[in-house]
Short mmCIF file of C-alpha atoms and ligand atoms in Angstrom, two decimals:
data_model
loop_
_atom_site.label_atom_id
_atom_site.label_comp_id
_atom_site.label_asym_id
_atom_site.label_seq_id
_atom_site.Cartn_x
_atom_site.Cartn_y
_atom_site.Cartn_z
CA MET F 1 16.10 27.54 10.25
CA GLY F 2 16.81 23.84 10.83
CA TYR F 3 17.55 21.55 7.88
CA VAL F 4 14.17 19.74 8.02
CA ASP F 5 12.31 23.06 7.92
CA GLU F 6 14.44 24.32 5.01
CA VAL F 7 13.64 21.21 2.99
CA LEU F 8 9.94 21.35 3.93
CA VAL F 9 9.70 24.92 2.63
CA LYS F 10 11.32 23.91 -0.66
CA VAL F 11 9.16 20.79 -1.03
CA LYS F 12 6.01 22.85 -0.49
CA GLU F 13 7.09 25.46 -3.05
CA LYS F 14 8.00 22.92 -5.69
CA ASN F 15 5.04 20.60 -5.33
CA ALA F 16 2.20 22.97 -4.46
CA SER F 17 -0.26 21.20 -6.77
CA GLU F 18 0.33 17.75 -5.29
CA PRO F 19 -1.52 17.69 -1.92
CA GLU F 20 -1.21 13.89 -1.37
CA PHE F 21 2.51 14.00 -2.00
CA LEU F 22 2.95 16.97 0.35
CA GLN F 23 0.99 15.14 3.03
CA ALA F 24 3.22 12.07 2.77
CA ALA F 25 6.43 14.09 2.64
CA GLU F 26 5.45 16.26 5.58
CA GLU F 27 4.55 13.27 7.73
CA VAL F 28 7.87 11.61 7.05
CA LEU F 29 10.13 14.69 7.37
CA GLU F 30 8.41 15.89 10.59
CA SER F 31 8.98 12.52 12.26
CA LEU F 32 12.62 12.30 11.11
CA ARG F 33 13.51 15.50 12.98
CA PRO F 34 15.40 13.82 15.86
CA VAL F 35 17.45 11.70 13.44
CA ILE F 36 18.28 14.58 11.16
CA ASP F 37 19.04 16.95 14.03
CA ALA F 38 21.58 14.45 15.33
CA ASN F 39 23.49 14.53 11.98
CA GLU F 40 22.38 17.84 10.60
CA GLU F 41 25.71 19.01 9.24
CA LEU F 42 26.43 15.81 7.30
CA TYR F 43 22.93 15.45 5.92
CA ARG F 44 22.77 19.11 4.81
CA ARG F 45 26.14 18.97 3.13
CA GLU F 46 25.16 15.78 1.30
CA ALA F 47 21.72 17.27 0.44
CA LEU F 48 20.36 13.94 1.59
CA LEU F 49 16.77 15.05 2.12
CA GLU F 50 16.61 16.99 -1.15
CA ARG F 51 17.78 13.82 -2.94
CA LEU F 52 15.29 11.68 -1.04
CA VAL F 53 12.20 13.77 -1.91
CA GLU F 54 13.07 14.13 -5.60
CA PRO F 55 12.36 10.97 -7.68
CA ASP F 56 15.24 9.48 -9.67
CA ARG F 57 12.96 9.86 -12.70
CA GLN F 58 9.29 9.86 -13.67
CA PHE F 59 7.65 8.72 -16.90
CA LYS F 60 4.29 9.95 -18.22
CA PHE F 61 2.91 8.48 -21.39
CA ARG F 62 -0.13 8.19 -23.66
CA VAL F 63 -2.08 4.93 -23.51
CA PRO F 64 -4.38 4.61 -26.55
CA TRP F 65 -6.68 1.58 -26.83
CA VAL F 66 -9.79 0.54 -28.76
CA ASP F 67 -13.04 -0.16 -26.86
CA ASP F 68 -15.65 -2.81 -27.74
CA LYS F 69 -17.53 -0.34 -29.92
CA GLY F 70 -14.46 0.39 -32.02
CA GLN F 71 -13.92 3.79 -30.41
CA VAL F 72 -10.35 4.78 -29.60
CA GLN F 73 -9.86 5.81 -25.96
CA VAL F 74 -6.84 7.62 -24.54
CA ASN F 75 -5.56 7.33 -20.95
CA VAL F 76 -2.44 8.61 -19.25
CA GLY F 77 0.15 6.20 -17.83
CA TYR F 78 2.75 6.91 -15.14
CA ARG F 79 5.79 5.24 -13.60
CA VAL F 80 7.79 7.00 -10.95
CA GLN F 81 11.19 5.44 -10.16
CA TYR F 82 11.77 7.02 -6.81
CA ASN F 83 14.84 5.55 -5.13
CA ASN F 84 16.96 2.47 -5.86
CA ALA F 85 19.60 2.86 -3.15
CA ILE F 86 18.89 -0.57 -1.63
CA GLY F 87 17.54 -2.52 -4.60
CA PRO F 88 15.55 -2.37 -7.86
CA TYR F 89 12.54 -0.03 -7.90
CA LYS F 90 9.52 -1.94 -6.58
CA GLY F 91 5.90 -0.93 -6.18
CA GLY F 92 2.42 -1.40 -7.58
CA LEU F 93 0.41 0.00 -10.47
CA ARG F 94 -2.81 1.77 -9.57
CA LEU F 95 -5.67 1.86 -12.09
CA HIS F 96 -8.27 4.37 -10.92
CA PRO F 97 -9.80 7.51 -12.49
CA SER F 98 -8.37 9.63 -9.67
CA VAL F 99 -4.75 8.80 -10.54
CA ASN F 100 -2.45 11.75 -11.20
CA ILE F 101 1.27 12.41 -10.78
CA GLY F 102 0.88 13.65 -7.18
CA ILE F 103 -0.84 10.47 -6.06
CA ILE F 104 1.74 8.27 -7.79
CA LYS F 105 4.50 10.33 -6.17
CA PHE F 106 3.02 10.01 -2.68
CA LEU F 107 2.71 6.25 -3.14
CA GLY F 108 6.24 5.95 -4.56
CA PHE F 109 7.72 8.05 -1.77
CA GLU F 110 6.06 5.91 0.93
CA GLN F 111 7.18 2.79 -0.86
CA ILE F 112 10.86 3.71 -0.25
CA PHE F 113 10.45 3.44 3.52
CA LYS F 114 8.02 0.52 3.45
CA ASN F 115 10.30 -1.55 1.23
CA SER F 116 13.26 -0.75 3.46
CA LEU F 117 11.29 -1.92 6.51
CA THR F 118 10.75 -5.37 4.95
CA GLY F 119 14.51 -6.01 5.37
CA LEU F 120 14.63 -7.15 1.73
CA PRO F 121 16.66 -5.51 -1.08
CA ILE F 122 13.99 -3.48 -2.86
CA GLY F 123 13.88 0.22 -3.72
CA GLY F 124 10.78 2.40 -4.10
CA GLY F 125 8.62 3.04 -7.17
CA LYS F 126 4.96 3.33 -8.18
CA GLY F 127 2.92 3.69 -11.33
CA GLY F 128 -0.54 3.50 -12.76
CA SER F 129 -3.10 5.17 -14.94
CA ASP F 130 -6.35 7.09 -14.82
CA PHE F 131 -7.97 4.11 -16.62
CA ASP F 132 -11.08 2.83 -14.78
CA PRO F 133 -11.39 -0.97 -15.02
CA LYS F 134 -14.96 -0.76 -13.59
CA GLY F 135 -17.62 -1.71 -16.10
CA LYS F 136 -15.07 -2.65 -18.80
CA SER F 137 -15.14 -6.01 -20.55
CA ASP F 138 -12.18 -8.40 -20.18
CA ARG F 139 -11.27 -7.60 -23.79
CA GLU F 140 -11.20 -3.86 -23.06
CA VAL F 141 -9.08 -4.38 -19.97
CA MET F 142 -6.69 -6.49 -22.10
CA ALA F 143 -6.54 -3.82 -24.78
CA PHE F 144 -5.66 -1.21 -22.18
CA CYS F 145 -3.11 -3.42 -20.41
CA GLN F 146 -1.34 -4.32 -23.66
CA SER F 147 -1.08 -0.69 -24.70
CA PHE F 148 0.10 0.36 -21.24
CA MET F 149 2.82 -2.30 -21.23
CA THR F 150 3.90 -1.47 -24.77
CA GLU F 151 5.28 1.78 -23.36
CA LEU F 152 6.08 0.70 -19.80
CA CYS F 153 8.26 -2.23 -20.95
CA LYS F 154 10.94 0.27 -22.03
CA TYR F 155 11.63 1.28 -18.47
CA ILE F 156 11.31 -1.90 -16.37
CA GLY F 157 13.12 -5.23 -15.94
CA ALA F 158 13.65 -7.91 -13.32
CA ASP F 159 16.80 -6.19 -11.97
CA VAL F 160 15.66 -2.64 -12.78
CA ASP F 161 12.07 -1.99 -11.77
CA VAL F 162 9.39 -4.60 -10.85
CA PRO F 163 5.78 -3.37 -10.79
CA ALA F 164 2.87 -5.23 -9.16
CA GLY F 165 -0.81 -4.79 -8.24
CA ASP F 166 -2.58 -2.00 -6.35
CA ILE F 167 -6.09 -0.55 -6.53
CA GLY F 168 -7.72 -1.79 -9.73
CA THR F 169 -4.77 -4.02 -10.68
CA GLY F 170 -5.16 -7.66 -9.73
CA ALA F 171 -4.24 -11.03 -11.20
CA ARG F 172 -6.20 -10.42 -14.43
CA GLU F 173 -4.40 -7.16 -15.25
CA ILE F 174 -0.96 -8.49 -14.24
CA GLY F 175 -1.54 -11.50 -16.56
CA PHE F 176 -2.34 -9.31 -19.55
CA MET F 177 0.63 -7.04 -18.84
CA TYR F 178 3.02 -9.93 -18.37
CA GLY F 179 1.91 -11.47 -21.65
CA GLN F 180 2.58 -8.24 -23.52
CA TYR F 181 6.00 -7.75 -21.86
CA LYS F 182 6.99 -11.21 -23.02
CA ARG F 183 5.82 -10.61 -26.58
CA ILE F 184 7.90 -7.48 -26.84
CA ARG F 185 11.01 -8.46 -24.87
CA SER F 186 11.00 -12.22 -25.48
CA VAL F 187 12.15 -12.99 -21.94
CA ASN F 188 10.54 -14.94 -19.15
CA GLU F 189 11.72 -13.04 -16.11
CA GLY F 190 10.28 -11.84 -12.80
CA VAL F 191 9.48 -8.39 -14.19
CA LEU F 192 6.08 -8.21 -12.46
CA THR F 193 4.87 -9.75 -9.20
CA GLY F 194 1.41 -10.97 -8.37
CA LYS F 195 1.60 -13.24 -11.42
CA GLY F 196 -0.64 -16.32 -11.80
CA LEU F 197 0.66 -19.49 -10.17
CA SER F 198 1.19 -21.29 -13.51
CA TYR F 199 3.61 -18.64 -14.83
CA GLY F 200 5.87 -17.59 -11.99
CA GLY F 201 3.54 -16.29 -9.33
CA SER F 202 4.09 -16.99 -5.62
CA LEU F 203 1.69 -18.84 -3.38
CA ALA F 204 0.35 -16.54 -0.65
CA ARG F 205 1.01 -13.30 -2.60
CA THR F 206 -2.77 -12.83 -3.06
CA GLU F 207 -3.34 -13.14 0.67
CA ALA F 208 -0.11 -11.42 1.77
CA THR F 209 -1.11 -7.80 2.40
CA GLY F 210 -4.23 -8.71 4.42
CA TYR F 211 -2.56 -11.55 6.27
CA GLY F 212 0.53 -9.45 6.98
CA LEU F 213 -1.69 -6.71 8.38
CA LEU F 214 -3.16 -9.17 10.85
CA TYR F 215 0.22 -10.67 11.79
CA ILE F 216 1.55 -7.23 12.78
CA THR F 217 -1.74 -6.31 14.51
CA GLU F 218 -1.63 -9.55 16.50
CA GLU F 219 1.95 -8.87 17.56
CA LEU F 220 1.02 -5.33 18.66
CA ILE F 221 -1.94 -6.58 20.65
CA LYS F 222 0.11 -9.43 22.16
CA CYS F 223 2.87 -7.04 23.24
CA HIS F 224 0.22 -5.05 25.12
CA GLY F 225 -0.91 -8.19 26.95
CA GLU F 226 -4.04 -8.96 24.90
CA SER F 227 -5.11 -11.37 22.23
CA MET F 228 -7.14 -11.20 19.01
CA GLU F 229 -9.59 -13.80 20.31
CA GLY F 230 -13.06 -12.26 20.73
CA LYS F 231 -12.09 -8.78 19.46
CA THR F 232 -14.57 -6.85 17.32
CA VAL F 233 -12.92 -5.46 14.19
CA ALA F 234 -14.05 -2.78 11.73
CA VAL F 235 -12.59 -3.06 8.23
CA SER F 236 -13.08 -0.61 5.33
CA GLY F 237 -12.71 -1.62 1.69
CA ALA F 238 -13.78 -4.84 -0.02
CA GLY F 239 -10.84 -5.45 -2.33
CA ASN F 240 -7.70 -7.56 -2.15
CA VAL F 241 -6.36 -6.15 1.12
CA ALA F 242 -9.71 -6.04 2.93
CA ILE F 243 -10.83 -9.54 1.94
CA TYR F 244 -7.73 -11.30 3.21
CA ALA F 245 -7.54 -9.12 6.31
CA ILE F 246 -11.07 -10.22 7.19
CA GLN F 247 -10.23 -13.85 6.50
CA LYS F 248 -7.12 -13.88 8.74
CA ALA F 249 -8.89 -11.88 11.53
CA HIS F 250 -11.55 -14.58 11.60
CA GLN F 251 -8.93 -17.32 11.66
CA MET F 252 -7.43 -15.57 14.73
CA GLY F 253 -10.80 -15.67 16.52
CA ALA F 254 -11.81 -12.02 16.06
CA LYS F 255 -15.08 -10.91 14.44
CA VAL F 256 -15.07 -8.43 11.56
CA VAL F 257 -18.44 -6.65 11.37
CA THR F 258 -17.95 -4.14 8.52
CA CYS F 259 -16.58 -3.67 5.05
CA SER F 260 -17.14 -1.01 2.34
CA ASP F 261 -16.68 -0.03 -1.26
CA SER F 262 -16.71 3.31 -3.06
CA THR F 263 -20.50 3.59 -2.92
CA GLY F 264 -21.56 2.15 0.46
CA TRP F 265 -20.82 -0.03 3.46
CA ILE F 266 -21.98 -3.20 5.23
CA TYR F 267 -22.68 -3.76 8.90
CA ASP F 268 -22.93 -7.48 9.57
CA PRO F 269 -23.17 -8.19 13.33
CA GLU F 270 -22.82 -11.93 12.70
CA GLY F 271 -19.38 -11.34 11.13
CA ILE F 272 -18.63 -10.77 7.44
CA ASP F 273 -19.12 -13.94 5.35
CA VAL F 274 -15.77 -14.02 3.50
CA ALA F 275 -16.80 -16.67 0.97
CA LEU F 276 -19.83 -14.59 -0.05
CA LEU F 277 -17.75 -11.36 -0.15
CA LYS F 278 -15.22 -13.07 -2.44
CA GLU F 279 -17.97 -14.33 -4.71
CA VAL F 280 -19.48 -10.79 -4.97
CA LYS F 281 -16.17 -8.89 -5.35
CA GLU F 282 -13.65 -11.29 -6.94
CA VAL F 283 -15.94 -13.32 -9.19
CA LYS F 284 -18.93 -11.13 -10.03
CA ARG F 285 -17.11 -7.80 -9.65
CA ALA F 286 -20.42 -6.48 -8.24
CA ARG F 287 -21.51 -3.90 -5.64
CA LEU F 288 -21.93 -4.63 -1.93
CA THR F 289 -25.70 -4.35 -2.35
CA GLU F 290 -25.41 -7.89 -3.75
CA TYR F 291 -23.74 -9.03 -0.53
CA ALA F 292 -26.58 -7.55 1.53
CA ALA F 293 -29.19 -9.15 -0.76
CA MET F 294 -27.72 -12.60 -0.10
CA ARG F 295 -27.05 -12.21 3.65
CA PRO F 296 -30.03 -11.73 5.98
CA SER F 297 -27.87 -10.55 8.92
CA ALA F 298 -26.26 -7.69 6.93
CA GLU F 299 -27.36 -4.05 6.66
CA TYR F 300 -26.26 -2.00 3.63
CA HIS F 301 -25.79 1.77 3.97
CA GLU F 302 -25.08 4.23 1.17
CA GLY F 303 -22.03 6.54 1.57
CA ARG F 304 -19.39 6.25 4.29
CA GLY F 305 -19.89 5.16 7.91
CA VAL F 306 -17.69 2.22 8.82
CA TRP F 307 -15.91 4.18 11.60
CA GLN F 308 -19.15 4.91 13.42
CA VAL F 309 -19.42 1.23 14.40
CA LYS F 310 -18.18 0.23 17.86
CA CYS F 311 -15.04 -1.84 17.57
CA ASP F 312 -11.82 -2.79 19.43
CA ILE F 313 -9.63 -2.69 16.32
CA ALA F 314 -10.02 -0.59 13.15
CA LEU F 315 -8.30 -1.59 9.90
CA PRO F 316 -8.70 0.93 7.08
CA CYS F 317 -8.08 -1.04 3.85
CA ALA F 318 -9.58 1.03 1.04
CA THR F 319 -7.73 4.20 0.00
CA GLN F 320 -5.96 7.40 1.11
CA ASN F 321 -7.66 9.88 3.45
CA GLU F 322 -10.65 7.70 4.28
CA LEU F 323 -10.32 8.04 8.09
CA LEU F 324 -10.83 11.68 9.06
CA LEU F 325 -10.60 13.55 12.36
CA GLU F 326 -14.34 13.16 13.05
CA ASP F 327 -13.99 9.40 12.45
CA ALA F 328 -11.03 9.26 14.87
CA LYS F 329 -13.11 11.02 17.51
CA GLN F 330 -15.94 8.56 17.07
CA LEU F 331 -13.54 5.58 17.24
CA VAL F 332 -12.01 6.91 20.46
CA ALA F 333 -15.47 7.59 21.93
CA ASN F 334 -16.38 4.00 21.10
CA GLY F 335 -13.29 2.67 22.96
CA VAL F 336 -11.06 1.55 20.02
CA LYS F 337 -7.72 0.12 21.17
CA ALA F 338 -5.75 -0.23 17.93
CA VAL F 339 -5.80 1.19 14.40
CA CYS F 340 -3.54 -0.44 11.81
CA GLU F 341 -3.49 0.75 8.20
CA GLY F 342 -3.97 -1.82 5.43
CA ALA F 343 -4.27 0.92 2.83
CA ASN F 344 -1.64 3.56 1.99
CA MET F 345 -2.15 6.78 4.02
CA PRO F 346 -5.85 6.14 4.82
CA THR F 347 -5.69 8.25 7.97
CA THR F 348 -5.27 12.03 7.73
CA ILE F 349 -2.46 13.64 9.77
CA ASP F 350 -4.87 15.29 12.25
CA ALA F 351 -6.79 12.04 12.72
CA THR F 352 -3.51 10.14 13.33
CA LYS F 353 -2.43 12.70 15.96
CA TYR F 354 -5.83 12.53 17.69
CA LEU F 355 -5.65 8.71 17.88
CA GLN F 356 -2.11 8.75 19.21
CA GLU F 357 -2.86 11.49 21.76
CA ASN F 358 -5.80 9.47 23.02
CA GLY F 359 -3.76 6.35 23.69
CA VAL F 360 -4.76 4.37 20.64
CA TRP F 361 -2.00 2.01 19.38
CA PHE F 362 -1.54 3.20 15.80
CA ILE F 363 0.58 1.49 13.09
CA GLY F 364 0.81 3.31 9.81
CA GLY F 365 0.64 1.70 6.37
CA LYS F 366 4.39 1.73 5.68
CA ALA F 367 4.80 -0.89 8.35
CA ALA F 368 1.33 -2.45 8.57
CA ASN F 369 0.75 -3.18 4.89
CA ALA F 370 4.36 -4.09 4.05
CA GLY F 371 3.47 -7.80 3.86
CA GLY F 372 2.29 -7.40 0.26
CA VAL F 373 5.50 -5.98 -1.13
CA ALA F 374 7.57 -8.26 1.11
CA THR F 375 5.89 -11.27 -0.45
CA SER F 376 6.44 -9.72 -3.87
CA ALA F 377 10.12 -9.68 -3.04
CA LEU F 378 9.82 -13.39 -2.10
CA GLU F 379 8.21 -13.94 -5.51
CA MET F 380 11.24 -12.24 -7.12
CA THR F 381 13.54 -14.58 -5.18
CA GLN F 382 11.61 -17.65 -6.34
CA ASN F 383 11.74 -16.39 -9.93
CA SER F 384 15.49 -15.85 -9.71
CA GLU F 385 16.14 -19.33 -8.34
CA ARG F 386 13.48 -20.84 -10.66
CA LEU F 387 11.81 -22.62 -7.78
CA SER F 388 8.38 -22.40 -6.13
CA TRP F 389 7.98 -22.53 -2.39
CA THR F 390 4.98 -24.02 -0.62
CA PHE F 391 2.21 -21.85 0.78
CA GLU F 392 3.37 -22.68 4.31
CA GLU F 393 6.98 -21.63 3.55
CA VAL F 394 5.95 -18.29 2.13
CA ASP F 395 3.37 -17.64 4.85
CA ALA F 396 5.88 -18.47 7.59
CA LYS F 397 8.41 -16.05 6.06
CA LEU F 398 5.72 -13.37 5.78
CA LYS F 399 4.81 -13.78 9.44
CA GLY F 400 8.45 -13.58 10.47
CA ILE F 401 8.90 -10.41 8.45
CA MET F 402 5.82 -8.71 9.99
CA VAL F 403 6.78 -9.64 13.55
CA ASN F 404 10.28 -8.30 12.87
CA ILE F 405 8.91 -5.05 11.49
CA TYR F 406 6.85 -4.54 14.66
CA HIS F 407 9.89 -4.94 16.87
CA ASN F 408 12.12 -2.79 14.63
CA ILE F 409 9.69 0.12 14.62
CA ASP F 410 9.05 -0.24 18.33
CA ASP F 411 12.82 -0.19 19.02
CA ALA F 412 13.43 2.78 16.70
CA ALA F 413 10.77 4.79 18.48
CA LYS F 414 12.27 3.89 21.87
CA ARG F 415 15.80 4.82 20.70
CA TYR F 416 14.61 8.36 19.98
CA GLY F 417 12.55 8.68 23.17
CA MET F 418 9.18 8.30 21.45
CA GLU F 419 8.03 5.00 22.89
CA GLY F 420 4.74 3.82 21.39
CA ASN F 421 4.93 6.20 18.40
CA TYR F 422 5.01 3.51 15.72
CA VAL F 423 4.61 6.09 12.92
CA ALA F 424 7.85 7.81 13.84
CA GLY F 425 9.48 4.41 14.53
CA ALA F 426 8.59 3.17 11.03
CA ASN F 427 9.78 6.32 9.29
CA ILE F 428 13.05 6.31 11.25
CA ALA F 429 13.81 2.61 10.82
CA GLY F 430 12.94 2.78 7.11
CA PHE F 431 15.01 5.92 6.61
CA GLU F 432 18.15 4.77 8.41
CA LYS F 433 18.88 1.95 5.98
CA VAL F 434 18.17 3.98 2.88
CA ALA F 435 20.16 6.97 4.14
CA ASN F 436 23.21 4.81 4.95
CA ALA F 437 23.03 3.21 1.50
CA MET F 438 22.78 6.61 -0.20
CA LEU F 439 25.73 8.02 1.77
CA ALA F 440 27.85 4.97 1.01
CA GLN F 441 27.14 5.24 -2.74
CA GLY F 442 28.20 8.87 -3.06
CA VAL F 443 26.46 11.75 -4.79
CA CYS F 444 24.05 10.17 -7.23
P1 LIG S 1 -8.64 -3.14 -4.69
O1 LIG S 1 -8.82 -2.45 -5.97
O2 LIG S 1 -8.59 -4.64 -4.65
O3 LIG S 1 -9.73 -2.68 -3.65
C1 LIG S 1 -9.88 -1.36 -3.26
C2 LIG S 1 -11.10 -1.21 -2.37
O4 LIG S 1 -11.17 0.08 -1.89
C3 LIG S 1 -12.37 -1.50 -3.14
O5 LIG S 1 -13.31 -2.03 -2.26
C4 LIG S 1 -12.81 -0.09 -3.56
O6 LIG S 1 -14.18 0.03 -3.78
C5 LIG S 1 -12.38 0.72 -2.37
N1 LIG S 1 -12.04 2.05 -2.82
C6 LIG S 1 -11.14 2.43 -3.77
N2 LIG S 1 -11.16 3.75 -3.95
C7 LIG S 1 -12.07 4.22 -3.08
C8 LIG S 1 -12.52 5.51 -2.80
N3 LIG S 1 -12.03 6.61 -3.41
N4 LIG S 1 -13.47 5.64 -1.82
C9 LIG S 1 -13.93 4.54 -1.19
N5 LIG S 1 -13.54 3.30 -1.42
C10 LIG S 1 -12.62 3.13 -2.36
O7 LIG S 1 -7.28 -2.56 -4.06
P2 LIG S 1 -6.39 -3.13 -2.89
O8 LIG S 1 -7.20 -3.85 -1.91
O9 LIG S 1 -5.24 -3.82 -3.52
O10 LIG S 1 -5.81 -1.77 -2.25
C11 LIG S 1 -6.44 -1.14 -1.12
C12 LIG S 1 -5.43 -0.21 -0.47
O11 LIG S 1 -4.32 -1.00 0.00
C13 LIG S 1 -4.81 0.86 -1.37
O12 LIG S 1 -4.51 1.99 -0.56
C14 LIG S 1 -3.49 0.23 -1.83
O13 LIG S 1 -2.56 1.20 -2.21
C15 LIG S 1 -3.09 -0.48 -0.53
N6 LIG S 1 -2.15 -1.58 -0.65
C16 LIG S 1 -2.35 -2.62 -1.52
C17 LIG S 1 -1.46 -3.67 -1.53
C18 LIG S 1 -1.68 -4.87 -2.41
O14 LIG S 1 -0.87 -5.83 -2.31
N7 LIG S 1 -2.74 -4.94 -3.19
C19 LIG S 1 -0.22 -3.67 -0.73
C20 LIG S 1 -0.15 -2.55 0.17
C21 LIG S 1 -1.07 -1.56 0.19
P3 LIG S 1 -14.79 -0.28 -5.25
O15 LIG S 1 -14.92 -1.79 -5.29
O16 LIG S 1 -16.09 0.40 -5.25
O17 LIG S 1 -13.82 0.25 -6.22
O1 LIG S 2 1.43 -0.45 -1.87
C1 LIG S 2 2.01 -1.54 -2.01
O2 LIG S 2 2.91 -1.88 -1.26
C2 LIG S 2 1.59 -2.41 -3.10
N1 LIG S 2 0.64 -2.03 -3.81
C3 LIG S 2 2.30 -3.67 -3.41
C4 LIG S 2 3.56 -3.41 -4.19
C5 LIG S 2 4.30 -4.63 -4.64
O3 LIG S 2 5.27 -4.44 -5.36
O4 LIG S 2 3.90 -5.76 -4.33
#
């Protein structure tokens, strides 16, 4: 049995109750086959893959807090420090009732390769809690965040592990967590990214994941001789990534006709009104039914259905496994040209294969949504040098990073005879740097 297969068997045995992690690990290991096969003896002797799939350490802790009625609530907190071969652990904190160790591990594992692709010195980590911010008052969210950070602060630090936002964690939550970190540790340091602009945050971090997604999508389209101008785009999600993806797509002359949340979706043939969407989601924290009520051109539908709409480009920006095989078939039948992932692992493995086999240009999340964490690393740099860059400076660096990522993953795929397979290209390019760093640093 080859080394990749040996490791896959062990990973499946050891993590049988973690389907999302297994999905992420399988996708990566399968696509690394040509690289591993070329150095099989060395990698096996060094147990490189076994070391890569096993986190450096993982923390699980109780998060007690008091709600507005005086009732004590208890949530579970997690932080997985996956791999710091190329820099401090870096990755977001997800607050969603579905959060469990398998989901945090899948996200942390993917983060290793994504962070490597940015070209910046950041390792992989992820954390979060099964706390649901929906329907909670600001005071309850603060109580949770303070309790969460009271434990988390023992494990993080500006040169150790730097968390950030993810689903359910935005500027409000990062602010409360940062305040608590400072109370306990008495240091002003770049321990979190996505901070408010008045206390160490970076301009353009809020926009970065969505904008970065469009920069790489534009480069992909351009390299295939086309432009974003006049393209019809389907976006899922209505959170941080989706909103700024829609905004940048419109700035590029495309028209985004859909968005969605966890209860329903919008079809707006006139193009999504970003200002209204921001008002509904960022300010009122309301459902998309409110968008439809204020926008005569929009239709609201319950459930899921974004991928049924005819489009040239599809950008899944909500959550994992939200684009299934049947959706991929519909997209292909409707003539989709490109699918680029704003979310982490939104497309199932069979749907990805179907899209690739049917000639769709497909860029996975590790490359396509790397603009968020890349700009987080730029925030860390600004914190270290105690300077703030202008929006234009940060945005220009972000664009450069995304264009670079496209060419790196394209080149890596070509080097291994898989031209156009950007999923394999991203996994290979991300892996090479981490693997070299691990080998250079010995058995650890
Ligand atoms: P937000 O919390 O801002 O928004 C998430 C959006 O997805 C919301 O519209 C939410 O709907 C919807 N959603 C969440 N869970 C589900 C579900 N189970 N079914 C259907 N819809 C769902 O998160 P982000 O925009 O920050 O994150 C979106 C994705 O992008 C995630 O996969 C995240 O890991 C990834 N990502 C985020 C980055 C960042 O910088 N924020 C960077 C790179 C990747 P509702 O409003 O109803 O909850
Ligand atoms: O999935 C991701 O890359 C993020 N949620 C952003 C992580 C970060 O550290 O900015």
